[in-house]
């Protein structure tokens, strides 16, 4: 920002040197004051002076907006963001490392998450996990959040979807609370965003996230992102974000192989208290090769049909459940 020479006689105060220009947005230069008394003084006595100085220095019709010191936001952050925080997704109790089945398809991503738990902000920062839908990305993210909360006292974690991040920004802009929004996401210890691909075609959100990313990264705070594709494959994403997403570790999750699918079926069934014969486990794993979500759906269908027909789970029933038949074939 250009150096601004201010002329104003008795209006000049020694603490003016502590004023912090934050940036120009929507034709306004935001200037952070060192305290509440300085804020009140600037608003009452120095606004015109600064407006004239900035307009002279930039040659543009820019106005000045004085804001309180960032530390003041901490006192009001709970009240100011009570409505927004209610919208954040709760962590699923089942999504832990103990319930995550590790195999060749996801071993790198799983190991990276465990390393982040041990040294957040130092190991693999940012951590970018990508893969097709239903392969366990959200499970890993939530497991990491839980483990971080258990291992590190008083750690502040912001976990949300990219769509929620976008909606929070829109609400903050509409309500004139952009400073609170920035404090919420730039002064956290760990920022975890699911489905970051939705930044595509959202130019203003990309701009905001770029500065949020830089603030956290420079402060050695952990950033974890998930996506359905690699950074370079996200359409309409700024090059500077693509570059930053690749600074740490980019870990891909692939479709699980047969052995891993069978292990997933056993684990998911056990968590639901469902006993599956070995032949049924093998049938499900051999029939469905897409993703974990489809495997879970198959278990649910089989268990439901067993309950409805009051018939024990066996290979015949499993075949009918996955083929869509509603009655037991006669032997």
PDB file of C-alpha atoms in Angstrom:
ATOM      1  CA  UNK A   1       0.000   0.000   0.000  1.00  0.00           C
ATOM      2  CA  UNK A   2       1.316   3.458  -0.832  1.00  0.00           C
ATOM      3  CA  UNK A   3       2.674   5.652   1.925  1.00  0.00           C
ATOM      4  CA  UNK A   4       0.055   8.217   2.925  1.00  0.00           C
ATOM      5  CA  UNK A   5       1.129  11.669   4.138  1.00  0.00           C
ATOM      6  CA  UNK A   6      -1.433  13.128   6.542  1.00  0.00           C
ATOM      7  CA  UNK A   7      -1.630  16.800   7.316  1.00  0.00           C
ATOM      8  CA  UNK A   8      -4.031  17.912  10.000  1.00  0.00           C
ATOM      9  CA  UNK A   9      -2.487  19.971  12.788  1.00  0.00           C
ATOM     10  CA  UNK A  10      -3.695  18.973  16.242  1.00  0.00           C
ATOM     11  CA  UNK A  11      -5.558  15.985  14.815  1.00  0.00           C
ATOM     12  CA  UNK A  12      -2.288  14.069  14.439  1.00  0.00           C
ATOM     13  CA  UNK A  13      -1.598  11.729  17.369  1.00  0.00           C
ATOM     14  CA  UNK A  14       1.614   9.825  18.192  1.00  0.00           C
ATOM     15  CA  UNK A  15      -0.244   6.505  18.172  1.00  0.00           C
ATOM     16  CA  UNK A  16      -1.221   7.002  14.519  1.00  0.00           C
ATOM     17  CA  UNK A  17       1.892   4.957  13.734  1.00  0.00           C
ATOM     18  CA  UNK A  18       0.152   1.976  15.342  1.00  0.00           C
ATOM     19  CA  UNK A  19      -2.794   2.105  12.939  1.00  0.00           C
ATOM     20  CA  UNK A  20      -2.830  -1.015  10.789  1.00  0.00           C
ATOM     21  CA  UNK A  21      -4.185  -0.883   7.204  1.00  0.00           C
ATOM     22  CA  UNK A  22      -5.924  -4.218   6.516  1.00  0.00           C
ATOM     23  CA  UNK A  23      -6.850  -3.793   2.872  1.00  0.00           C
ATOM     24  CA  UNK A  24      -9.278  -2.196   0.447  1.00  0.00           C
ATOM     25  CA  UNK A  25     -12.613  -3.872  -0.202  1.00  0.00           C
ATOM     26  CA  UNK A  26     -15.718  -2.475  -1.933  1.00  0.00           C
ATOM     27  CA  UNK A  27     -14.208   1.026  -2.076  1.00  0.00           C
ATOM     28  CA  UNK A  28     -13.313   1.136   1.620  1.00  0.00           C
ATOM     29  CA  UNK A  29      -9.892   1.089   3.260  1.00  0.00           C
ATOM     30  CA  UNK A  30     -10.102  -0.861   6.508  1.00  0.00           C
ATOM     31  CA  UNK A  31      -7.804   0.456   9.231  1.00  0.00           C
ATOM     32  CA  UNK A  32      -7.453  -1.406  12.522  1.00  0.00           C
ATOM     33  CA  UNK A  33      -6.949   0.793  15.590  1.00  0.00           C
ATOM     34  CA  UNK A  34      -4.774  -0.205  18.577  1.00  0.00           C
ATOM     35  CA  UNK A  35      -7.610   0.203  21.120  1.00  0.00           C
ATOM     36  CA  UNK A  36     -11.193   1.263  21.768  1.00  0.00           C
ATOM     37  CA  UNK A  37     -10.291   4.833  22.761  1.00  0.00           C
ATOM     38  CA  UNK A  38      -8.269   5.252  19.571  1.00  0.00           C
ATOM     39  CA  UNK A  39     -11.169   3.813  17.576  1.00  0.00           C
ATOM     40  CA  UNK A  40     -13.604   6.316  19.035  1.00  0.00           C
ATOM     41  CA  UNK A  41     -11.213   9.205  18.434  1.00  0.00           C
ATOM     42  CA  UNK A  42     -10.626   8.242  14.799  1.00  0.00           C
ATOM     43  CA  UNK A  43     -14.319   7.842  14.111  1.00  0.00           C
ATOM     44  CA  UNK A  44     -15.166  11.231  15.628  1.00  0.00           C
ATOM     45  CA  UNK A  45     -12.187  13.379  14.646  1.00  0.00           C
ATOM     46  CA  UNK A  46     -10.038  11.768  11.950  1.00  0.00           C
ATOM     47  CA  UNK A  47     -12.352  10.219   9.360  1.00  0.00           C
ATOM     48  CA  UNK A  48     -12.387  13.215   7.012  1.00  0.00           C
ATOM     49  CA  UNK A  49      -8.643  13.677   7.356  1.00  0.00           C
ATOM     50  CA  UNK A  50      -7.898  10.069   6.427  1.00  0.00           C
ATOM     51  CA  UNK A  51     -10.444  10.049   3.599  1.00  0.00           C
ATOM     52  CA  UNK A  52      -8.733  13.022   1.969  1.00  0.00           C
ATOM     53  CA  UNK A  53      -5.250  11.574   2.468  1.00  0.00           C
ATOM     54  CA  UNK A  54      -6.134   8.177   1.003  1.00  0.00           C
ATOM     55  CA  UNK A  55      -7.936   9.690  -1.979  1.00  0.00           C
ATOM     56  CA  UNK A  56      -4.965  11.933  -2.685  1.00  0.00           C
ATOM     57  CA  UNK A  57      -2.510   9.048  -2.421  1.00  0.00           C
ATOM     58  CA  UNK A  58      -4.477   6.601  -4.577  1.00  0.00           C
ATOM     59  CA  UNK A  59      -6.286   8.917  -6.963  1.00  0.00           C
ATOM     60  CA  UNK A  60      -9.432   6.930  -6.277  1.00  0.00           C
ATOM     61  CA  UNK A  61     -12.679   7.734  -4.494  1.00  0.00           C
ATOM     62  CA  UNK A  62     -11.963   5.597  -1.454  1.00  0.00           C
ATOM     63  CA  UNK A  63     -13.384   6.026   2.036  1.00  0.00           C
ATOM     64  CA  UNK A  64     -11.865   4.894   5.316  1.00  0.00           C
ATOM     65  CA  UNK A  65     -13.433   2.532   7.823  1.00  0.00           C
ATOM     66  CA  UNK A  66     -11.889   2.251  11.293  1.00  0.00           C
ATOM     67  CA  UNK A  67     -12.240  -1.087  13.067  1.00  0.00           C
ATOM     68  CA  UNK A  68     -11.523  -2.267  16.627  1.00  0.00           C
ATOM     69  CA  UNK A  69      -8.410  -4.305  17.437  1.00  0.00           C
ATOM     70  CA  UNK A  70      -8.673  -7.983  16.548  1.00  0.00           C
ATOM     71  CA  UNK A  71      -8.364  -8.959  20.222  1.00  0.00           C
ATOM     72  CA  UNK A  72     -11.749  -7.361  20.916  1.00  0.00           C
ATOM     73  CA  UNK A  73     -13.427  -9.796  18.571  1.00  0.00           C
ATOM     74  CA  UNK A  74     -12.517 -12.647  20.872  1.00  0.00           C
ATOM     75  CA  UNK A  75     -14.834 -11.310  23.574  1.00  0.00           C
ATOM     76  CA  UNK A  76     -17.850 -11.303  21.295  1.00  0.00           C
ATOM     77  CA  UNK A  77     -17.104 -14.210  19.031  1.00  0.00           C
ATOM     78  CA  UNK A  78     -19.354 -16.719  20.817  1.00  0.00           C
ATOM     79  CA  UNK A  79     -22.366 -14.424  20.737  1.00  0.00           C
ATOM     80  CA  UNK A  80     -21.717 -13.120  17.250  1.00  0.00           C
ATOM     81  CA  UNK A  81     -21.355 -16.560  15.733  1.00  0.00           C
ATOM     82  CA  UNK A  82     -23.915 -18.485  17.792  1.00  0.00           C
ATOM     83  CA  UNK A  83     -26.290 -18.700  14.840  1.00  0.00           C
ATOM     84  CA  UNK A  84     -23.588 -19.791  12.387  1.00  0.00           C
ATOM     85  CA  UNK A  85     -22.080 -22.389  14.704  1.00  0.00           C
ATOM     86  CA  UNK A  86     -25.418 -24.155  15.051  1.00  0.00           C
ATOM     87  CA  UNK A  87     -25.237 -24.987  11.348  1.00  0.00           C
ATOM     88  CA  UNK A  88     -21.909 -26.777  11.559  1.00  0.00           C
ATOM     89  CA  UNK A  89     -22.095 -30.560  11.110  1.00  0.00           C
ATOM     90  CA  UNK A  90     -21.593 -32.677  14.204  1.00  0.00           C
ATOM     91  CA  UNK A  91     -18.888 -35.329  14.209  1.00  0.00           C
ATOM     92  CA  UNK A  92     -20.211 -38.824  13.600  1.00  0.00           C
ATOM     93  CA  UNK A  93     -19.445 -41.050  16.594  1.00  0.00           C
ATOM     94  CA  UNK A  94     -18.699 -43.988  14.304  1.00  0.00           C
ATOM     95  CA  UNK A  95     -16.013 -42.132  12.362  1.00  0.00           C
ATOM     96  CA  UNK A  96     -12.872 -43.020  14.296  1.00  0.00           C
ATOM     97  CA  UNK A  97      -9.520 -44.536  13.376  1.00  0.00           C
ATOM     98  CA  UNK A  98     -10.592 -47.765  15.085  1.00  0.00           C
ATOM     99  CA  UNK A  99     -13.517 -48.162  12.704  1.00  0.00           C
ATOM    100  CA  UNK A 100     -11.552 -47.159   9.604  1.00  0.00           C
ATOM    101  CA  UNK A 101     -10.330 -50.109   7.547  1.00  0.00           C
ATOM    102  CA  UNK A 102      -6.852 -49.442   6.173  1.00  0.00           C
ATOM    103  CA  UNK A 103      -5.648 -51.111   2.991  1.00  0.00           C
ATOM    104  CA  UNK A 104      -3.344 -50.420   0.042  1.00  0.00           C
ATOM    105  CA  UNK A 105      -5.983 -48.075  -1.386  1.00  0.00           C
ATOM    106  CA  UNK A 106      -5.865 -45.609   1.516  1.00  0.00           C
ATOM    107  CA  UNK A 107      -2.736 -46.379   3.519  1.00  0.00           C
ATOM    108  CA  UNK A 108      -0.901 -43.154   2.662  1.00  0.00           C
ATOM    109  CA  UNK A 109      -3.872 -40.942   3.545  1.00  0.00           C
ATOM    110  CA  UNK A 110      -4.480 -42.797   6.800  1.00  0.00           C
ATOM    111  CA  UNK A 111      -0.815 -42.627   7.843  1.00  0.00           C
ATOM    112  CA  UNK A 112      -0.689 -38.910   7.029  1.00  0.00           C
ATOM    113  CA  UNK A 113      -3.739 -38.218   9.198  1.00  0.00           C
ATOM    114  CA  UNK A 114      -2.165 -40.085  12.102  1.00  0.00           C
ATOM    115  CA  UNK A 115       1.024 -38.048  11.663  1.00  0.00           C
ATOM    116  CA  UNK A 116      -0.996 -34.823  11.728  1.00  0.00           C
ATOM    117  CA  UNK A 117      -2.564 -35.894  15.024  1.00  0.00           C
ATOM    118  CA  UNK A 118       0.916 -36.236  16.529  1.00  0.00           C
ATOM    119  CA  UNK A 119       2.274 -32.926  15.203  1.00  0.00           C
ATOM    120  CA  UNK A 120      -0.465 -30.634  13.899  1.00  0.00           C
ATOM    121  CA  UNK A 121       0.878 -27.811  11.750  1.00  0.00           C
ATOM    122  CA  UNK A 122       4.254 -29.487  11.345  1.00  0.00           C
ATOM    123  CA  UNK A 123       3.628 -32.811   9.618  1.00  0.00           C
ATOM    124  CA  UNK A 124       2.095 -32.595   6.159  1.00  0.00           C
ATOM    125  CA  UNK A 125       0.696 -29.084   6.098  1.00  0.00           C
ATOM    126  CA  UNK A 126      -1.526 -28.686   4.214  1.00  0.00           C
ATOM    127  CA  UNK A 127      -2.829 -32.236   3.939  1.00  0.00           C
ATOM    128  CA  UNK A 128      -4.915 -32.683   0.792  1.00  0.00           C
ATOM    129  CA  UNK A 129      -6.866 -35.949   0.519  1.00  0.00           C
ATOM    130  CA  UNK A 130      -8.687 -36.746  -2.707  1.00  0.00           C
ATOM    131  CA  UNK A 131     -10.663 -39.593  -4.199  1.00  0.00           C
ATOM    132  CA  UNK A 132     -14.068 -40.501  -5.585  1.00  0.00           C
ATOM    133  CA  UNK A 133     -17.215 -40.250  -3.470  1.00  0.00           C
ATOM    134  CA  UNK A 134     -17.808 -42.899  -0.833  1.00  0.00           C
ATOM    135  CA  UNK A 135     -14.194 -43.960  -0.301  1.00  0.00           C
ATOM    136  CA  UNK A 136     -13.847 -42.726   3.288  1.00  0.00           C
ATOM    137  CA  UNK A 137     -12.486 -39.185   2.987  1.00  0.00           C
ATOM    138  CA  UNK A 138     -15.018 -37.725   5.426  1.00  0.00           C
ATOM    139  CA  UNK A 139     -14.455 -40.660   7.796  1.00  0.00           C
ATOM    140  CA  UNK A 140     -10.730 -39.913   7.884  1.00  0.00           C
ATOM    141  CA  UNK A 141     -11.249 -36.190   8.393  1.00  0.00           C
ATOM    142  CA  UNK A 142     -13.615 -36.693  11.304  1.00  0.00           C
ATOM    143  CA  UNK A 143     -11.421 -39.388  12.845  1.00  0.00           C
ATOM    144  CA  UNK A 144      -8.521 -36.952  12.708  1.00  0.00           C
ATOM    145  CA  UNK A 145     -10.569 -34.234  14.409  1.00  0.00           C
ATOM    146  CA  UNK A 146     -11.585 -36.598  17.213  1.00  0.00           C
ATOM    147  CA  UNK A 147      -8.031 -37.787  17.760  1.00  0.00           C
ATOM    148  CA  UNK A 148      -6.712 -34.220  17.831  1.00  0.00           C
ATOM    149  CA  UNK A 149      -9.286 -33.239  20.451  1.00  0.00           C
ATOM    150  CA  UNK A 150      -8.347 -36.235  22.577  1.00  0.00           C
ATOM    151  CA  UNK A 151      -4.590 -35.710  22.330  1.00  0.00           C
ATOM    152  CA  UNK A 152      -4.248 -31.924  22.535  1.00  0.00           C
ATOM    153  CA  UNK A 153      -5.858 -29.914  25.320  1.00  0.00           C
ATOM    154  CA  UNK A 154      -7.700 -26.713  24.375  1.00  0.00           C
ATOM    155  CA  UNK A 155      -7.073 -27.182  20.664  1.00  0.00           C
ATOM    156  CA  UNK A 156      -9.494 -25.212  18.484  1.00  0.00           C
ATOM    157  CA  UNK A 157     -10.770 -27.087  15.439  1.00  0.00           C
ATOM    158  CA  UNK A 158     -13.011 -25.760  12.685  1.00  0.00           C
ATOM    159  CA  UNK A 159     -14.529 -28.646  10.733  1.00  0.00           C
ATOM    160  CA  UNK A 160     -17.034 -27.852   8.005  1.00  0.00           C
ATOM    161  CA  UNK A 161     -17.966 -28.481   4.410  1.00  0.00           C
ATOM    162  CA  UNK A 162     -16.868 -26.097   1.680  1.00  0.00           C
ATOM    163  CA  UNK A 163     -20.516 -25.299   1.008  1.00  0.00           C
ATOM    164  CA  UNK A 164     -20.941 -24.232   4.643  1.00  0.00           C
ATOM    165  CA  UNK A 165     -17.825 -22.056   4.404  1.00  0.00           C
ATOM    166  CA  UNK A 166     -19.310 -20.322   1.353  1.00  0.00           C
ATOM    167  CA  UNK A 167     -22.661 -19.805   3.087  1.00  0.00           C
ATOM    168  CA  UNK A 168     -20.967 -18.394   6.199  1.00  0.00           C
ATOM    169  CA  UNK A 169     -19.083 -15.891   4.061  1.00  0.00           C
ATOM    170  CA  UNK A 170     -22.280 -14.812   2.295  1.00  0.00           C
ATOM    171  CA  UNK A 171     -24.042 -14.301   5.642  1.00  0.00           C
ATOM    172  CA  UNK A 172     -21.073 -12.386   7.044  1.00  0.00           C
ATOM    173  CA  UNK A 173     -21.031 -10.046   4.040  1.00  0.00           C
ATOM    174  CA  UNK A 174     -24.786  -9.491   4.170  1.00  0.00           C
ATOM    175  CA  UNK A 175     -24.741  -8.712   7.891  1.00  0.00           C
ATOM    176  CA  UNK A 176     -21.563  -6.613   7.808  1.00  0.00           C
ATOM    177  CA  UNK A 177     -19.726  -9.113  10.035  1.00  0.00           C
ATOM    178  CA  UNK A 178     -16.859 -10.011   7.746  1.00  0.00           C
ATOM    179  CA  UNK A 179     -14.314  -9.260  10.502  1.00  0.00           C
ATOM    180  CA  UNK A 180     -15.908 -11.827  12.791  1.00  0.00           C
ATOM    181  CA  UNK A 181     -15.922 -14.352   9.952  1.00  0.00           C
ATOM    182  CA  UNK A 182     -12.205 -13.808   9.390  1.00  0.00           C
ATOM    183  CA  UNK A 183     -11.447 -14.124  13.070  1.00  0.00           C
ATOM    184  CA  UNK A 184     -13.429 -17.345  13.269  1.00  0.00           C
ATOM    185  CA  UNK A 185     -11.450 -19.095  10.544  1.00  0.00           C
ATOM    186  CA  UNK A 186      -8.071 -17.368  10.679  1.00  0.00           C
ATOM    187  CA  UNK A 187      -7.505 -17.815  14.405  1.00  0.00           C
ATOM    188  CA  UNK A 188      -8.263 -21.494  14.709  1.00  0.00           C
ATOM    189  CA  UNK A 189      -5.639 -24.161  15.361  1.00  0.00           C
ATOM    190  CA  UNK A 190      -6.905 -26.629  12.777  1.00  0.00           C
ATOM    191  CA  UNK A 191      -9.054 -25.864   9.743  1.00  0.00           C
ATOM    192  CA  UNK A 192     -10.664 -28.912   8.122  1.00  0.00           C
ATOM    193  CA  UNK A 193     -12.785 -28.413   5.005  1.00  0.00           C
ATOM    194  CA  UNK A 194     -14.589 -31.246   3.261  1.00  0.00           C
ATOM    195  CA  UNK A 195     -15.308 -31.148  -0.502  1.00  0.00           C
ATOM    196  CA  UNK A 196     -13.081 -28.177  -1.283  1.00  0.00           C
ATOM    197  CA  UNK A 197     -13.910 -28.597  -4.997  1.00  0.00           C
ATOM    198  CA  UNK A 198     -16.993 -26.445  -4.399  1.00  0.00           C
ATOM    199  CA  UNK A 199     -14.715 -23.395  -4.368  1.00  0.00           C
ATOM    200  CA  UNK A 200     -14.921 -23.696  -8.153  1.00  0.00           C
ATOM    201  CA  UNK A 201     -16.562 -20.639  -9.775  1.00  0.00           C
ATOM    202  CA  UNK A 202     -16.785 -18.764  -6.448  1.00  0.00           C
ATOM    203  CA  UNK A 203     -14.279 -15.979  -7.065  1.00  0.00           C
ATOM    204  CA  UNK A 204     -14.914 -13.960  -3.903  1.00  0.00           C
ATOM    205  CA  UNK A 205     -14.809 -17.059  -1.703  1.00  0.00           C
ATOM    206  CA  UNK A 206     -11.548 -18.116  -3.372  1.00  0.00           C
ATOM    207  CA  UNK A 207     -10.101 -14.701  -2.559  1.00  0.00           C
ATOM    208  CA  UNK A 208     -11.193 -14.974   1.059  1.00  0.00           C
ATOM    209  CA  UNK A 209      -9.953 -18.534   1.396  1.00  0.00           C
ATOM    210  CA  UNK A 210      -6.604 -17.589  -0.142  1.00  0.00           C
ATOM    211  CA  UNK A 211      -5.968 -15.068   2.642  1.00  0.00           C
ATOM    212  CA  UNK A 212      -7.318 -17.460   5.281  1.00  0.00           C
ATOM    213  CA  UNK A 213      -4.969 -20.169   4.019  1.00  0.00           C
ATOM    214  CA  UNK A 214      -1.973 -17.817   4.089  1.00  0.00           C
ATOM    215  CA  UNK A 215      -2.728 -16.618   7.620  1.00  0.00           C
ATOM    216  CA  UNK A 216      -3.026 -20.145   8.985  1.00  0.00           C
ATOM    217  CA  UNK A 217      -0.037 -21.499   7.084  1.00  0.00           C
ATOM    218  CA  UNK A 218       2.247 -18.675   8.181  1.00  0.00           C
ATOM    219  CA  UNK A 219       1.119 -19.242  11.775  1.00  0.00           C
ATOM    220  CA  UNK A 220       1.925 -22.971  11.471  1.00  0.00           C
ATOM    221  CA  UNK A 221      -1.703 -23.951  11.960  1.00  0.00           C
ATOM    222  CA  UNK A 222      -2.891 -27.215  10.431  1.00  0.00           C
ATOM    223  CA  UNK A 223      -4.965 -27.210   7.230  1.00  0.00           C
ATOM    224  CA  UNK A 224      -6.708 -30.390   6.033  1.00  0.00           C
ATOM    225  CA  UNK A 225      -8.730 -30.486   2.828  1.00  0.00           C
ATOM    226  CA  UNK A 226     -10.651 -33.195   1.026  1.00  0.00           C
ATOM    227  CA  UNK A 227     -11.708 -33.234  -2.597  1.00  0.00           C
ATOM    228  CA  UNK A 228     -13.101 -35.548  -5.255  1.00  0.00           C
ATOM    229  CA  UNK A 229     -10.086 -34.855  -7.489  1.00  0.00           C
ATOM    230  CA  UNK A 230      -6.502 -33.644  -7.352  1.00  0.00           C
ATOM    231  CA  UNK A 231      -5.789 -29.898  -6.971  1.00  0.00           C
ATOM    232  CA  UNK A 232      -4.822 -29.464 -10.632  1.00  0.00           C
ATOM    233  CA  UNK A 233      -8.093 -31.053 -11.759  1.00  0.00           C
ATOM    234  CA  UNK A 234     -10.410 -28.647  -9.928  1.00  0.00           C
ATOM    235  CA  UNK A 235     -12.006 -26.478 -12.646  1.00  0.00           C
ATOM    236  CA  UNK A 236     -12.051 -22.686 -12.432  1.00  0.00           C
ATOM    237  CA  UNK A 237      -9.727 -22.601  -9.420  1.00  0.00           C
ATOM    238  CA  UNK A 238      -7.082 -19.881  -9.155  1.00  0.00           C
ATOM    239  CA  UNK A 239      -3.533 -21.038  -9.869  1.00  0.00           C
ATOM    240  CA  UNK A 240      -2.308 -19.605  -6.582  1.00  0.00           C
ATOM    241  CA  UNK A 241      -4.725 -21.880  -4.689  1.00  0.00           C
ATOM    242  CA  UNK A 242      -3.803 -24.912  -6.792  1.00  0.00           C
ATOM    243  CA  UNK A 243      -0.168 -24.270  -5.931  1.00  0.00           C
ATOM    244  CA  UNK A 244      -0.837 -23.895  -2.205  1.00  0.00           C
ATOM    245  CA  UNK A 245      -2.962 -27.030  -2.018  1.00  0.00           C
ATOM    246  CA  UNK A 246       0.091 -28.951  -3.216  1.00  0.00           C
ATOM    247  CA  UNK A 247       2.572 -27.437  -0.765  1.00  0.00           C
ATOM    248  CA  UNK A 248       2.241 -30.225   1.774  1.00  0.00           C
ATOM    249  CA  UNK A 249       1.111 -33.764   0.994  1.00  0.00           C
ATOM    250  CA  UNK A 250      -1.444 -34.757  -1.641  1.00  0.00           C
ATOM    251  CA  UNK A 251      -2.750 -38.239  -0.828  1.00  0.00           C
ATOM    252  CA  UNK A 252      -5.110 -40.152  -3.095  1.00  0.00           C
ATOM    253  CA  UNK A 253      -7.631 -42.741  -1.936  1.00  0.00           C
ATOM    254  CA  UNK A 254      -8.418 -45.393  -4.540  1.00  0.00           C
ATOM    255  CA  UNK A 255     -11.175 -47.952  -4.799  1.00  0.00           C
ATOM    256  CA  UNK A 256     -10.613 -50.785  -2.323  1.00  0.00           C
ATOM    257  CA  UNK A 257      -9.392 -54.156  -3.600  1.00  0.00           C
ATOM    258  CA  UNK A 258     -11.368 -57.332  -2.890  1.00  0.00           C
ATOM    259  CA  UNK A 259      -9.541 -58.124   0.363  1.00  0.00           C
ATOM    260  CA  UNK A 260     -10.065 -54.624   1.701  1.00  0.00           C
ATOM    261  CA  UNK A 261     -13.738 -54.688   0.667  1.00  0.00           C
ATOM    262  CA  UNK A 262     -14.238 -57.934   2.579  1.00  0.00           C
ATOM    263  CA  UNK A 263     -12.594 -56.410   5.671  1.00  0.00           C
ATOM    264  CA  UNK A 264     -14.832 -53.337   5.346  1.00  0.00           C
ATOM    265  CA  UNK A 265     -17.961 -55.517   5.139  1.00  0.00           C
ATOM    266  CA  UNK A 266     -16.970 -57.409   8.290  1.00  0.00           C
ATOM    267  CA  UNK A 267     -16.187 -54.205  10.177  1.00  0.00           C
ATOM    268  CA  UNK A 268     -19.365 -52.372   9.150  1.00  0.00           C
ATOM    269  CA  UNK A 269     -21.563 -55.383   9.917  1.00  0.00           C
ATOM    270  CA  UNK A 270     -19.927 -55.847  13.314  1.00  0.00           C
ATOM    271  CA  UNK A 271     -20.512 -52.198  14.221  1.00  0.00           C
ATOM    272  CA  UNK A 272     -24.225 -52.710  13.539  1.00  0.00           C
ATOM    273  CA  UNK A 273     -24.422 -55.950  15.465  1.00  0.00           C
ATOM    274  CA  UNK A 274     -25.105 -57.939  12.281  1.00  0.00           C
ATOM    275  CA  UNK A 275     -23.655 -61.433  11.928  1.00  0.00           C
ATOM    276  CA  UNK A 276     -22.757 -62.305   8.349  1.00  0.00           C
ATOM    277  CA  UNK A 277     -21.654 -65.781   7.262  1.00  0.00           C
ATOM    278  CA  UNK A 278     -18.326 -65.888   5.454  1.00  0.00           C
ATOM    279  CA  UNK A 279     -19.984 -66.770   2.172  1.00  0.00           C
ATOM    280  CA  UNK A 280     -22.192 -63.661   2.425  1.00  0.00           C
ATOM    281  CA  UNK A 281     -19.186 -61.457   3.180  1.00  0.00           C
ATOM    282  CA  UNK A 282     -17.400 -62.845   0.127  1.00  0.00           C
ATOM    283  CA  UNK A 283     -20.515 -62.402  -1.996  1.00  0.00           C
ATOM    284  CA  UNK A 284     -20.926 -58.744  -1.060  1.00  0.00           C
ATOM    285  CA  UNK A 285     -17.224 -57.975  -1.549  1.00  0.00           C
ATOM    286  CA  UNK A 286     -17.205 -59.763  -4.896  1.00  0.00           C
ATOM    287  CA  UNK A 287     -20.416 -58.149  -6.141  1.00  0.00           C
ATOM    288  CA  UNK A 288     -19.800 -54.519  -5.182  1.00  0.00           C
ATOM    289  CA  UNK A 289     -16.467 -53.012  -6.162  1.00  0.00           C
ATOM    290  CA  UNK A 290     -17.310 -49.305  -6.195  1.00  0.00           C
ATOM    291  CA  UNK A 291     -16.965 -47.779  -2.731  1.00  0.00           C
ATOM    292  CA  UNK A 292     -17.538 -48.137   0.994  1.00  0.00           C
ATOM    293  CA  UNK A 293     -20.886 -46.411   0.881  1.00  0.00           C
ATOM    294  CA  UNK A 294     -22.259 -49.010  -1.537  1.00  0.00           C
ATOM    295  CA  UNK A 295     -20.940 -51.804   0.660  1.00  0.00           C
ATOM    296  CA  UNK A 296     -22.727 -50.333   3.674  1.00  0.00           C
ATOM    297  CA  UNK A 297     -25.895 -50.038   1.632  1.00  0.00           C
ATOM    298  CA  UNK A 298     -25.697 -53.706   0.706  1.00  0.00           C
ATOM    299  CA  UNK A 299     -25.379 -54.724   4.355  1.00  0.00           C
ATOM    300  CA  UNK A 300     -28.414 -52.611   5.221  1.00  0.00           C
ATOM    301  CA  UNK A 301     -30.515 -54.147   2.436  1.00  0.00           C
ATOM    302  CA  UNK A 302     -29.638 -57.703   3.460  1.00  0.00           C
ATOM    303  CA  UNK A 303     -30.319 -57.059   7.149  1.00  0.00           C
ATOM    304  CA  UNK A 304     -33.648 -55.377   6.358  1.00  0.00           C
ATOM    305  CA  UNK A 305     -34.838 -58.198   4.102  1.00  0.00           C
ATOM    306  CA  UNK A 306     -33.853 -60.714   6.766  1.00  0.00           C
ATOM    307  CA  UNK A 307     -35.953 -58.857   9.313  1.00  0.00           C
ATOM    308  CA  UNK A 308     -38.957 -58.336   7.039  1.00  0.00           C
ATOM    309  CA  UNK A 309     -39.082 -61.969   5.925  1.00  0.00           C
ATOM    310  CA  UNK A 310     -38.017 -63.335   9.318  1.00  0.00           C
ATOM    311  CA  UNK A 311     -35.408 -65.356   7.507  1.00  0.00           C
ATOM    312  CA  UNK A 312     -31.795 -65.896   8.645  1.00  0.00           C
ATOM    313  CA  UNK A 313     -29.078 -64.241   6.612  1.00  0.00           C
ATOM    314  CA  UNK A 314     -27.608 -66.669   4.148  1.00  0.00           C
ATOM    315  CA  UNK A 315     -26.235 -66.569   0.629  1.00  0.00           C
ATOM    316  CA  UNK A 316     -29.658 -67.064  -0.966  1.00  0.00           C
ATOM    317  CA  UNK A 317     -31.178 -64.147   0.911  1.00  0.00           C
ATOM    318  CA  UNK A 318     -28.148 -61.942   0.171  1.00  0.00           C
ATOM    319  CA  UNK A 319     -28.450 -62.677  -3.545  1.00  0.00           C
ATOM    320  CA  UNK A 320     -32.122 -61.749  -3.525  1.00  0.00           C
ATOM    321  CA  UNK A 321     -31.553 -58.572  -1.497  1.00  0.00           C
ATOM    322  CA  UNK A 322     -28.957 -57.281  -3.927  1.00  0.00           C
ATOM    323  CA  UNK A 323     -30.967 -58.320  -6.970  1.00  0.00           C
ATOM    324  CA  UNK A 324     -34.061 -56.496  -5.746  1.00  0.00           C
ATOM    325  CA  UNK A 325     -36.276 -59.541  -5.256  1.00  0.00           C
ATOM    326  CA  UNK A 326     -38.742 -59.290  -2.388  1.00  0.00           C
ATOM    327  CA  UNK A 327     -39.609 -62.924  -1.646  1.00  0.00           C
ATOM    328  CA  UNK A 328     -37.618 -66.018  -0.850  1.00  0.00           C
ATOM    329  CA  UNK A 329     -37.299 -68.324  -3.800  1.00  0.00           C
ATOM    330  CA  UNK A 330     -38.456 -71.844  -3.108  1.00  0.00           C
ATOM    331  CA  UNK A 331     -35.697 -74.421  -3.015  1.00  0.00           C
TER     332      UNK A 331
END
